[in-house]
mmCIF file of C-alpha atoms in Angstrom:
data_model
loop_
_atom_site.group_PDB
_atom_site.id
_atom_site.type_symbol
_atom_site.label_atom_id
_atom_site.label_comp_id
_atom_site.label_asym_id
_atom_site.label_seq_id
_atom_site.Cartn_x
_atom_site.Cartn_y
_atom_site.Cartn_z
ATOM 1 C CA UNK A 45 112.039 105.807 87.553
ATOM 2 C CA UNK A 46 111.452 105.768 90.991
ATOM 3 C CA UNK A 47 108.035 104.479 92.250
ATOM 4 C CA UNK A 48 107.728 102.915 88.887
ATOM 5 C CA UNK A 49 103.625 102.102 87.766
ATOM 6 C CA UNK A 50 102.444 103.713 90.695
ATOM 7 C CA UNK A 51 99.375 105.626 91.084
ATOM 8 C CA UNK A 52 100.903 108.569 93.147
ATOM 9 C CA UNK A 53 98.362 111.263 94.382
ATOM 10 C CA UNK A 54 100.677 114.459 94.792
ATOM 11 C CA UNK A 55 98.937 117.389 97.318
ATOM 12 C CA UNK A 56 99.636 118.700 100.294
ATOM 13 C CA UNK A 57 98.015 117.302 103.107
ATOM 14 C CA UNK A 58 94.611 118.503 104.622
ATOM 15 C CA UNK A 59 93.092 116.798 107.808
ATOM 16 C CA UNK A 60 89.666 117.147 108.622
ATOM 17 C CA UNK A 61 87.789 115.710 111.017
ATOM 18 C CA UNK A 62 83.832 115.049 112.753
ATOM 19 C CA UNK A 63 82.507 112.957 115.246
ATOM 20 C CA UNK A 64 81.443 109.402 113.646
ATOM 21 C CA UNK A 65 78.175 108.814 116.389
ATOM 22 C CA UNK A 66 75.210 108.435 113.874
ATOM 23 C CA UNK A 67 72.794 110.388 116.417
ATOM 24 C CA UNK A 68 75.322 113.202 116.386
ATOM 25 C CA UNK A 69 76.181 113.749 112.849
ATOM 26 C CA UNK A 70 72.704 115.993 112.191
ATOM 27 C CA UNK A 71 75.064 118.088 115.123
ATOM 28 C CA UNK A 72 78.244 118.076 113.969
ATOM 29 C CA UNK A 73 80.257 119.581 111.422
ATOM 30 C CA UNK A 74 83.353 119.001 109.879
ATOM 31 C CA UNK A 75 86.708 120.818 111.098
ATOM 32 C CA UNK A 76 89.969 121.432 110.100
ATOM 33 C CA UNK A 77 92.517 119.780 112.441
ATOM 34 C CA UNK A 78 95.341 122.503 112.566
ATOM 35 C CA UNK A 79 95.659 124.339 109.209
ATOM 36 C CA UNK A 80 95.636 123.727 105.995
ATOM 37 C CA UNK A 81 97.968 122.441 103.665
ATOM 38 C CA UNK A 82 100.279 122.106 106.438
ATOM 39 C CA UNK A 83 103.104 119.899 105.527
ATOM 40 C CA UNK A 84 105.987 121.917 103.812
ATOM 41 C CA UNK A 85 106.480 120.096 100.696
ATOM 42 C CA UNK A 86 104.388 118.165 98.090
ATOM 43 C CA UNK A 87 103.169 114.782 99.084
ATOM 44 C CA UNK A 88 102.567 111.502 97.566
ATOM 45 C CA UNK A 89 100.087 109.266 99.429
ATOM 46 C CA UNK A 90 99.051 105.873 98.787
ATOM 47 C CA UNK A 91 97.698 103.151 101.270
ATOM 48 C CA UNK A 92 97.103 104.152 104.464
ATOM 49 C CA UNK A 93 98.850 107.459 105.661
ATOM 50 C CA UNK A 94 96.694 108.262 109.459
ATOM 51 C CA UNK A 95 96.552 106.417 112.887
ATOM 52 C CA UNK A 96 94.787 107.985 115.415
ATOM 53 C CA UNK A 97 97.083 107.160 119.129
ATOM 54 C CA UNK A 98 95.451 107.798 122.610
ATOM 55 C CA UNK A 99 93.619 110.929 120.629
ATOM 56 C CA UNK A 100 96.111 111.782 119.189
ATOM 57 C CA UNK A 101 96.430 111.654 115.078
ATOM 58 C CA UNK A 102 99.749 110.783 113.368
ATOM 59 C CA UNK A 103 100.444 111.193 109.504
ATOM 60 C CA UNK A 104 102.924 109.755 107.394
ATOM 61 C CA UNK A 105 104.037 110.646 103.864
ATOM 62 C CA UNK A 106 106.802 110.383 101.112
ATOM 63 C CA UNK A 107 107.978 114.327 100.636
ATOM 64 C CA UNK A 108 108.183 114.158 96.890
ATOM 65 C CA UNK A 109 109.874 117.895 96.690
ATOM 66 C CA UNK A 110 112.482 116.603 99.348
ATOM 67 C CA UNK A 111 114.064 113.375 97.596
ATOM 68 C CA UNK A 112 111.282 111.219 98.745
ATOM 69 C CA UNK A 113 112.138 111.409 101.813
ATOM 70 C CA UNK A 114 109.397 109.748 105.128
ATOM 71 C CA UNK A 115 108.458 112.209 106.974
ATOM 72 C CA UNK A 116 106.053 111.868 109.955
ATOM 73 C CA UNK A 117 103.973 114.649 111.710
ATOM 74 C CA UNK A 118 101.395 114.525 114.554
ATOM 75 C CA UNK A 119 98.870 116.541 115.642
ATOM 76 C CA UNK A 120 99.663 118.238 119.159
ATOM 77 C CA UNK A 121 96.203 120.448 119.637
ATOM 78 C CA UNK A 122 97.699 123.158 118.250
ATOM 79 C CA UNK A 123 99.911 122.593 115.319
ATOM 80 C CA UNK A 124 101.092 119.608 112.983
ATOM 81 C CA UNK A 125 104.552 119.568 114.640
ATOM 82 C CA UNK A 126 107.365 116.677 113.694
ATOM 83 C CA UNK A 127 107.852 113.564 115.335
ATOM 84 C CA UNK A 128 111.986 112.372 115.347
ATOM 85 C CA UNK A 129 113.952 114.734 112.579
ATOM 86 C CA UNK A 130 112.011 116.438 110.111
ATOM 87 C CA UNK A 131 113.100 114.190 107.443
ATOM 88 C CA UNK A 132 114.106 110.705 108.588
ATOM 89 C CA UNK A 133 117.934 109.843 107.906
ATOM 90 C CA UNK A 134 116.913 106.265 105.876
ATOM 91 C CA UNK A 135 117.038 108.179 102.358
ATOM 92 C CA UNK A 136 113.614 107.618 100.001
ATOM 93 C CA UNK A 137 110.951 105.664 100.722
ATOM 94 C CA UNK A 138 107.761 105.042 98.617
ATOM 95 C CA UNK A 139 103.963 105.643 99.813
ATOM 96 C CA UNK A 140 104.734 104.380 103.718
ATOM 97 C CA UNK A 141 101.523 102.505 105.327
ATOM 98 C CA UNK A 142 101.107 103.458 109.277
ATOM 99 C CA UNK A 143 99.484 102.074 112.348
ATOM 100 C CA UNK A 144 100.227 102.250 116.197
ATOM 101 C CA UNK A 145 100.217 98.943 118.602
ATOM 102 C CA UNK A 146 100.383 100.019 122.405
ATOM 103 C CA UNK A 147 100.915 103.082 121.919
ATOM 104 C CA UNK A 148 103.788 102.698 119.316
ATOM 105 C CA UNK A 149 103.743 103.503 115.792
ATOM 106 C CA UNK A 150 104.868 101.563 112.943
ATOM 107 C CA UNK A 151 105.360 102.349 109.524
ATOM 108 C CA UNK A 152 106.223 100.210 106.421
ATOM 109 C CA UNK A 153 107.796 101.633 102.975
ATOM 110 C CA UNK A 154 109.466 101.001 100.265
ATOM 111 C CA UNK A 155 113.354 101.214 100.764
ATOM 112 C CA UNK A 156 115.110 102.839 98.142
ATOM 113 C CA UNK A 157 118.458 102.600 100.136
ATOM 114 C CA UNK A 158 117.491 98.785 99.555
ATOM 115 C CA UNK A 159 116.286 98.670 95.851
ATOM 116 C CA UNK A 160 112.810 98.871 96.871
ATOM 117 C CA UNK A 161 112.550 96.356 99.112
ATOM 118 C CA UNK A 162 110.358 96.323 102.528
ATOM 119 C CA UNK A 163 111.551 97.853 105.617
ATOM 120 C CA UNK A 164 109.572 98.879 109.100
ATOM 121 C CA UNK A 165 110.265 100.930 111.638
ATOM 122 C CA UNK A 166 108.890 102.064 114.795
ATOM 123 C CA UNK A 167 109.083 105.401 116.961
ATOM 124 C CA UNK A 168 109.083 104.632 120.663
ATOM 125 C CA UNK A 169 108.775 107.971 121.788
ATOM 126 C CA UNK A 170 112.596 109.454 121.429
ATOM 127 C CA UNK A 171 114.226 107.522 118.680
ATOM 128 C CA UNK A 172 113.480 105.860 115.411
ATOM 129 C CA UNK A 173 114.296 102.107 114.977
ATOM 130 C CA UNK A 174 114.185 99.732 112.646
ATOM 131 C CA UNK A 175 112.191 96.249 113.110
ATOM 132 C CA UNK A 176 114.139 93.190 111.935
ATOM 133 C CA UNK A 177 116.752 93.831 109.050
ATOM 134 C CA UNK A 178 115.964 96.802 106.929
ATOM 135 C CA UNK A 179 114.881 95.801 103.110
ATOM 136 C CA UNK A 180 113.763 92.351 104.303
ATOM 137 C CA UNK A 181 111.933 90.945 101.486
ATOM 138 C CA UNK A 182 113.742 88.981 98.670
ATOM 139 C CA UNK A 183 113.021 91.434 96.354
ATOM 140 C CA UNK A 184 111.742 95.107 95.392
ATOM 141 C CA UNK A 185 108.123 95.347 96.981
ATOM 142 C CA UNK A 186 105.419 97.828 96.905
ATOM 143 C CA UNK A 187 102.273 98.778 98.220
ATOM 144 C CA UNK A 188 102.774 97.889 101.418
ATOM 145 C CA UNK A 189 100.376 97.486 104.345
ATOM 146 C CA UNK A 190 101.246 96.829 107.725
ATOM 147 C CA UNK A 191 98.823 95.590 110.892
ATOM 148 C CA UNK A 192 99.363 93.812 113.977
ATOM 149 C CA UNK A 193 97.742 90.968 115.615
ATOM 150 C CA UNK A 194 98.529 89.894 119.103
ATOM 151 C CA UNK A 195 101.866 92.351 119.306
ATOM 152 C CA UNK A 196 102.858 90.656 115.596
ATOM 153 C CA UNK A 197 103.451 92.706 112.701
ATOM 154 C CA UNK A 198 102.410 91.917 109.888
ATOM 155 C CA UNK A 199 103.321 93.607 105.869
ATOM 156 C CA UNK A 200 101.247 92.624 103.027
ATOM 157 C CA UNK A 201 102.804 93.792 99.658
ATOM 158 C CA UNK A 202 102.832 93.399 95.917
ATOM 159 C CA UNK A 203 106.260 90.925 95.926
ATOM 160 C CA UNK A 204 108.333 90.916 92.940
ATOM 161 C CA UNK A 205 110.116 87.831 93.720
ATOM 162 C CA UNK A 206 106.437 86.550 93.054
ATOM 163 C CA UNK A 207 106.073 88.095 89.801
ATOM 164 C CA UNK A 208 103.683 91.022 91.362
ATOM 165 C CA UNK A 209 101.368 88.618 93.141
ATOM 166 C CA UNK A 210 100.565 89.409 96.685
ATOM 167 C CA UNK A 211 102.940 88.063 99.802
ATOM 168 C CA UNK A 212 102.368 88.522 103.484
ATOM 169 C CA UNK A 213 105.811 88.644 106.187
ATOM 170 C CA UNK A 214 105.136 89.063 110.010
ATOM 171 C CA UNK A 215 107.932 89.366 112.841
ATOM 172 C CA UNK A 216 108.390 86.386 114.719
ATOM 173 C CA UNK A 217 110.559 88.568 117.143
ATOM 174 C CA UNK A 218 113.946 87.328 115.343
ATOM 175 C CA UNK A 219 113.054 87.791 111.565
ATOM 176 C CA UNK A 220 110.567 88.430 108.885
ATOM 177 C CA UNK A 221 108.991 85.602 107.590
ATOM 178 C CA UNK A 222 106.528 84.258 105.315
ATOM 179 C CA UNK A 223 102.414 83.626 106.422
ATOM 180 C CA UNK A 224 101.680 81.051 104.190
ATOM 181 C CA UNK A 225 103.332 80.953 100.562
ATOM 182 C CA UNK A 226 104.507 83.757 98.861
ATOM 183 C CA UNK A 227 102.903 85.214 95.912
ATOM 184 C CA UNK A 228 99.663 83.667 96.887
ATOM 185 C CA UNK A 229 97.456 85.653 94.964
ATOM 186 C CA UNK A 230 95.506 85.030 91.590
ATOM 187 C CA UNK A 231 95.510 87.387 88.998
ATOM 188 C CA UNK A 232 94.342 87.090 85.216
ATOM 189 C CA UNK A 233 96.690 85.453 82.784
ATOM 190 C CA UNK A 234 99.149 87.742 82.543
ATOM 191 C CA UNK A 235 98.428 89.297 86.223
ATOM 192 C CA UNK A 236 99.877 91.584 89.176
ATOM 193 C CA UNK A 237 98.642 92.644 92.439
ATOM 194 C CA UNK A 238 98.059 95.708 93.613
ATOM 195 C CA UNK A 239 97.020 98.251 96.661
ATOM 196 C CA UNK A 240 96.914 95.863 99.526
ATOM 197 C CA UNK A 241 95.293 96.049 102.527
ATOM 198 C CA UNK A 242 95.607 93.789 105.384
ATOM 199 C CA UNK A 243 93.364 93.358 108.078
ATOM 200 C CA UNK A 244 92.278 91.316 110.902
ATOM 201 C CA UNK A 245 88.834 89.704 112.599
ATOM 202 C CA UNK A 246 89.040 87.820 115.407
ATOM 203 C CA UNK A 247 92.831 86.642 114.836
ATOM 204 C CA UNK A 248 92.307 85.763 111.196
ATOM 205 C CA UNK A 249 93.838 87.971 108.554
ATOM 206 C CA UNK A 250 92.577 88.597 105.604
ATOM 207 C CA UNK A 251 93.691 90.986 102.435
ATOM 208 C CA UNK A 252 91.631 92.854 99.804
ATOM 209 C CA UNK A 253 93.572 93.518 97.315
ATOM 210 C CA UNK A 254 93.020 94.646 92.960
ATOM 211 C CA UNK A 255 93.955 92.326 90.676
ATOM 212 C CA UNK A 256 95.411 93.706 87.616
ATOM 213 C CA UNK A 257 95.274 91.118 84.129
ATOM 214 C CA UNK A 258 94.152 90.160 81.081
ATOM 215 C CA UNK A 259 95.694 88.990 77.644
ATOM 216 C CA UNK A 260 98.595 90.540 76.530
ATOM 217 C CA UNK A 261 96.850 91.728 73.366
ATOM 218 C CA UNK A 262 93.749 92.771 75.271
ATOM 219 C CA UNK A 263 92.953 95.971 78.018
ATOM 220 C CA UNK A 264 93.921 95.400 81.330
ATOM 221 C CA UNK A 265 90.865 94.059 83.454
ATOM 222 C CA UNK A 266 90.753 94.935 87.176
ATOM 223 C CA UNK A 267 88.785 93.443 90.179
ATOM 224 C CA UNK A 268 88.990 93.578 94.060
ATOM 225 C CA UNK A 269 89.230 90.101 95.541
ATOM 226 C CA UNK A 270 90.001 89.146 99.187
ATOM 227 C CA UNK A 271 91.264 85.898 100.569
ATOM 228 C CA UNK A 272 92.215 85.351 103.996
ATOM 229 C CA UNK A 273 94.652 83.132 105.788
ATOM 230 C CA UNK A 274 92.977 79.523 107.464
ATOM 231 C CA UNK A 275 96.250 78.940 109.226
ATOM 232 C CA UNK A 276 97.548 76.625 106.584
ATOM 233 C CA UNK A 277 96.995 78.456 103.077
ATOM 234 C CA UNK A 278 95.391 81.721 101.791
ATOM 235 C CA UNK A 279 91.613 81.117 100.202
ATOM 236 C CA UNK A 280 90.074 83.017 98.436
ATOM 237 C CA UNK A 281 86.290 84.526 100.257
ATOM 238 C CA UNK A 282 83.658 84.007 97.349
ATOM 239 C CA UNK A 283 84.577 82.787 94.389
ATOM 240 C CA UNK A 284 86.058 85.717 92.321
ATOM 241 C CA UNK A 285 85.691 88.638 94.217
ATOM 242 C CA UNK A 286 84.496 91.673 92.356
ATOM 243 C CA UNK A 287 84.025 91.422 88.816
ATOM 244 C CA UNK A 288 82.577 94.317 86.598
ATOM 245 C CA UNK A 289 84.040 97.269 84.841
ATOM 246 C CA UNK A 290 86.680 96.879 87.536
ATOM 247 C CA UNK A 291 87.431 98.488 90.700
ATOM 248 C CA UNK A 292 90.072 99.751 92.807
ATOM 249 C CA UNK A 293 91.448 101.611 95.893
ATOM 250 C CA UNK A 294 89.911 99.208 97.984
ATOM 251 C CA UNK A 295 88.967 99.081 102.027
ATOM 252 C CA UNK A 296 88.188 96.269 104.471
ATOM 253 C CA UNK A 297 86.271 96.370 107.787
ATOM 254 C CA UNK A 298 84.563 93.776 109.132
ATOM 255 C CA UNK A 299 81.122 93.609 111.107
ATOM 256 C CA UNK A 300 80.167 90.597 113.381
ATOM 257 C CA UNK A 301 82.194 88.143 111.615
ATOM 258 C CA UNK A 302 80.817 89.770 107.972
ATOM 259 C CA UNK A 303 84.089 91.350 105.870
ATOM 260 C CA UNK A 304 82.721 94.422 104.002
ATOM 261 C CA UNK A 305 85.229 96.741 101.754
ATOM 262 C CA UNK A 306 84.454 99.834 99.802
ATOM 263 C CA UNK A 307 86.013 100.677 96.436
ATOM 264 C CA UNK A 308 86.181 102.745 93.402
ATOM 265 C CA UNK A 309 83.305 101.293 91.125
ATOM 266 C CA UNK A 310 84.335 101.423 87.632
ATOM 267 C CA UNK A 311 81.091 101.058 86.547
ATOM 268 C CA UNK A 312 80.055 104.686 88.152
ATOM 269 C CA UNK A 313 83.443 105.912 88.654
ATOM 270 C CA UNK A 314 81.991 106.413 92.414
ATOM 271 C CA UNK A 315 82.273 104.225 95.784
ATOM 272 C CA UNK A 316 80.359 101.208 96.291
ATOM 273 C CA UNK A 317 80.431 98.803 99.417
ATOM 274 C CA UNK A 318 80.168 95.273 99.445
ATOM 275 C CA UNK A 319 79.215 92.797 102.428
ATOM 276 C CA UNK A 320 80.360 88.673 101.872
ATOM 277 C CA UNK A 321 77.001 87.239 102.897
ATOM 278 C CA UNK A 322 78.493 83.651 103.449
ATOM 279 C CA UNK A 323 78.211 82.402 99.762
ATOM 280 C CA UNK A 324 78.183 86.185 97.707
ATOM 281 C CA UNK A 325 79.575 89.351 97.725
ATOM 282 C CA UNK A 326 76.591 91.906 97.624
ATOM 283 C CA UNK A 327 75.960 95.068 97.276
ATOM 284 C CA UNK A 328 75.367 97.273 100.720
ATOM 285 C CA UNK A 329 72.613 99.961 100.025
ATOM 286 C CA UNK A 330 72.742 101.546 96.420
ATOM 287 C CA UNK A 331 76.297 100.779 94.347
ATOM 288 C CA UNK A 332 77.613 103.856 93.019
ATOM 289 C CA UNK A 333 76.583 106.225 95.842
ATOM 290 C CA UNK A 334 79.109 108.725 96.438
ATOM 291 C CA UNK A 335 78.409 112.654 95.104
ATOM 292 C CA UNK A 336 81.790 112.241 92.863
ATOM 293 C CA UNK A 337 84.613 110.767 91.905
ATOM 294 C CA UNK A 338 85.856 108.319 94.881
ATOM 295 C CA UNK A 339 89.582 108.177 94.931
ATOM 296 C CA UNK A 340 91.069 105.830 97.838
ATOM 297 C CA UNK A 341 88.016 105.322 99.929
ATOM 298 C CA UNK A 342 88.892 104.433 103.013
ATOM 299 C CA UNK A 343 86.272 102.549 105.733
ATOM 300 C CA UNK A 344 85.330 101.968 109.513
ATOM 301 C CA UNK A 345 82.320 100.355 110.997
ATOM 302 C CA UNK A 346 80.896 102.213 113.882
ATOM 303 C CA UNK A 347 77.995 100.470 115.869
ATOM 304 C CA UNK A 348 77.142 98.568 112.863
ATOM 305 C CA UNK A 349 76.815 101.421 110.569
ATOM 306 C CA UNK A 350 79.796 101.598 107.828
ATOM 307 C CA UNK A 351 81.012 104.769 106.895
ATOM 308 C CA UNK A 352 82.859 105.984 103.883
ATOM 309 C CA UNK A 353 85.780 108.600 103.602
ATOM 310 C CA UNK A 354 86.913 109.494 100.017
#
């Protein structure tokens, strides 16, 4: 079945909008960006689907009523117009992760011309390339997440040449290869990786990520840990990350040197953030603190205030 064990959120896409200055907010309120439900088909998000370039924002999503086909649209002041062909000629491509470096956007997927495995590409303004050999990971991958550090891309993804554990691949400017050793993730004793998000602070990159595990007899326990890279091996920060009820959908931001991610909080079924304090992971204001249900919060720090979308 294709995109096999995923958690697929199907809508059509809604952007909205408001100014994230904390003295402002009491002023502001939000706005629609273009209309609603603007794409032309059903979607299926999952990871990161907006980039925001010179003002300018840029989704990206798998068309589930079009044979899963990526499809990318931008903002233009006025409408939610296309960027490239209305559905990109690469066949379909699971929940695609997007960012922008110089101007340029990037987006990683899973290639179903390639049996799942990772491919990127990158619009530079007329056509749509591809970065490296398309489907360049040993294996089928998913939940991808792409970012870029000093003009370097870099894909974190669950790697099933790693038996679901977490691998990292940047560009070198010839060919995708490994940060570190694949599969470097720990799950539970009979474990997978899941909804990755790589990030970086100061050079160093770091991924949040939910474990999936537990016995085989047993219910599946999840928790949100995050490890980073020390230019030799992936750690883990803290000792085991997040362990309660479990968690998932997880963000990262950072905050003078401090990594802080939001998540969905099992316990209340609602977002909680947590700040590493240098030996803990603790709890930022009141866990539990959104009105409802928090499905893939997503987080920025502004000024040294976080803020939560959900």
């Amino acid at each position: 079945m294709l995109f096999k064990n995923h958690f697929l959120l199907a809508c059509f896409i809604t952007v909205i909008a408001t100014c994230l200055f904390a003295e402002e907010i009491s002023a502001q309120q939000w706005q629609m960006v273009g209309t609603r439900k603007f794409t032309t088909g059903r979607t299926t998000l999952d990871g990161k689907n907006l980039t925001v370039v010179n003002g300018t924002p840029y989704i990206a999503y798998s068309d589930n009523t079009d044979n899963f086909n990526l499809k990318v649209m931008k903002y233009n002041g006025l409408n939610w117009v296309d960027v490239g062909p209305a559905s990109l000629p690469i066949g379909g491509a699971g929940p695609p992760s997007i960012t922008s470096d110089n101007g340029i956007i990037y987006i990683a997927y899973q290639d179903q011309t390639y049996n799942g495995k990772n491919s990127v590409i990158k619009y530079d303004g007329t056509t749509w390339t591809f970065i490296g050999n398309r489907g360049f990971s040993p294996d089928e991958a998913r939940f991808q997440s792409i970012a870029f550090n000093n003009g370097e891309p870099y894909v974190a993804f669950e790697d099933k040449d790693s038996s679901y554990e977490s691998s990292v691949m940047k560009y070198d400017g010839t060919n995708w290869v490994y940060l570190g050793s694949p599969g470097f993730t720990t799950g539970h004793s009979v474990g997978q990786s899941i909804y990755n998000e790589i990030a970086f602070d100061n050079g160093i990159p770091y991924v949040i990520y939910m474990s999936v595990g537990g016995s085989s007899v047993g219910p599946p326990i999840y928790e949100t840990k995050v490890m980073k890279y020390d230019g030799t091996n992936w750690v883990p920060v803290g000792t085991t990350g997040y362990n309660n009820a479990g968690s998932a959908n997880q963000s990262i931001a950072f905050h003078n040197g401090a990594p802080y991610f939001s998540f969905l909080d099992f316990d209340y079924f609602k977002a909680t953030v947590k700040t590493f304090d240098g030996n803990n992971w603790v709890d930022v204001g009141m866990p539990g603190f959104s009105a409802g249900m928090a499905i893939q919060p997503q987080m920025v720090i502004h000024n040294g205030v976080p803020y939560v979308a959900y």
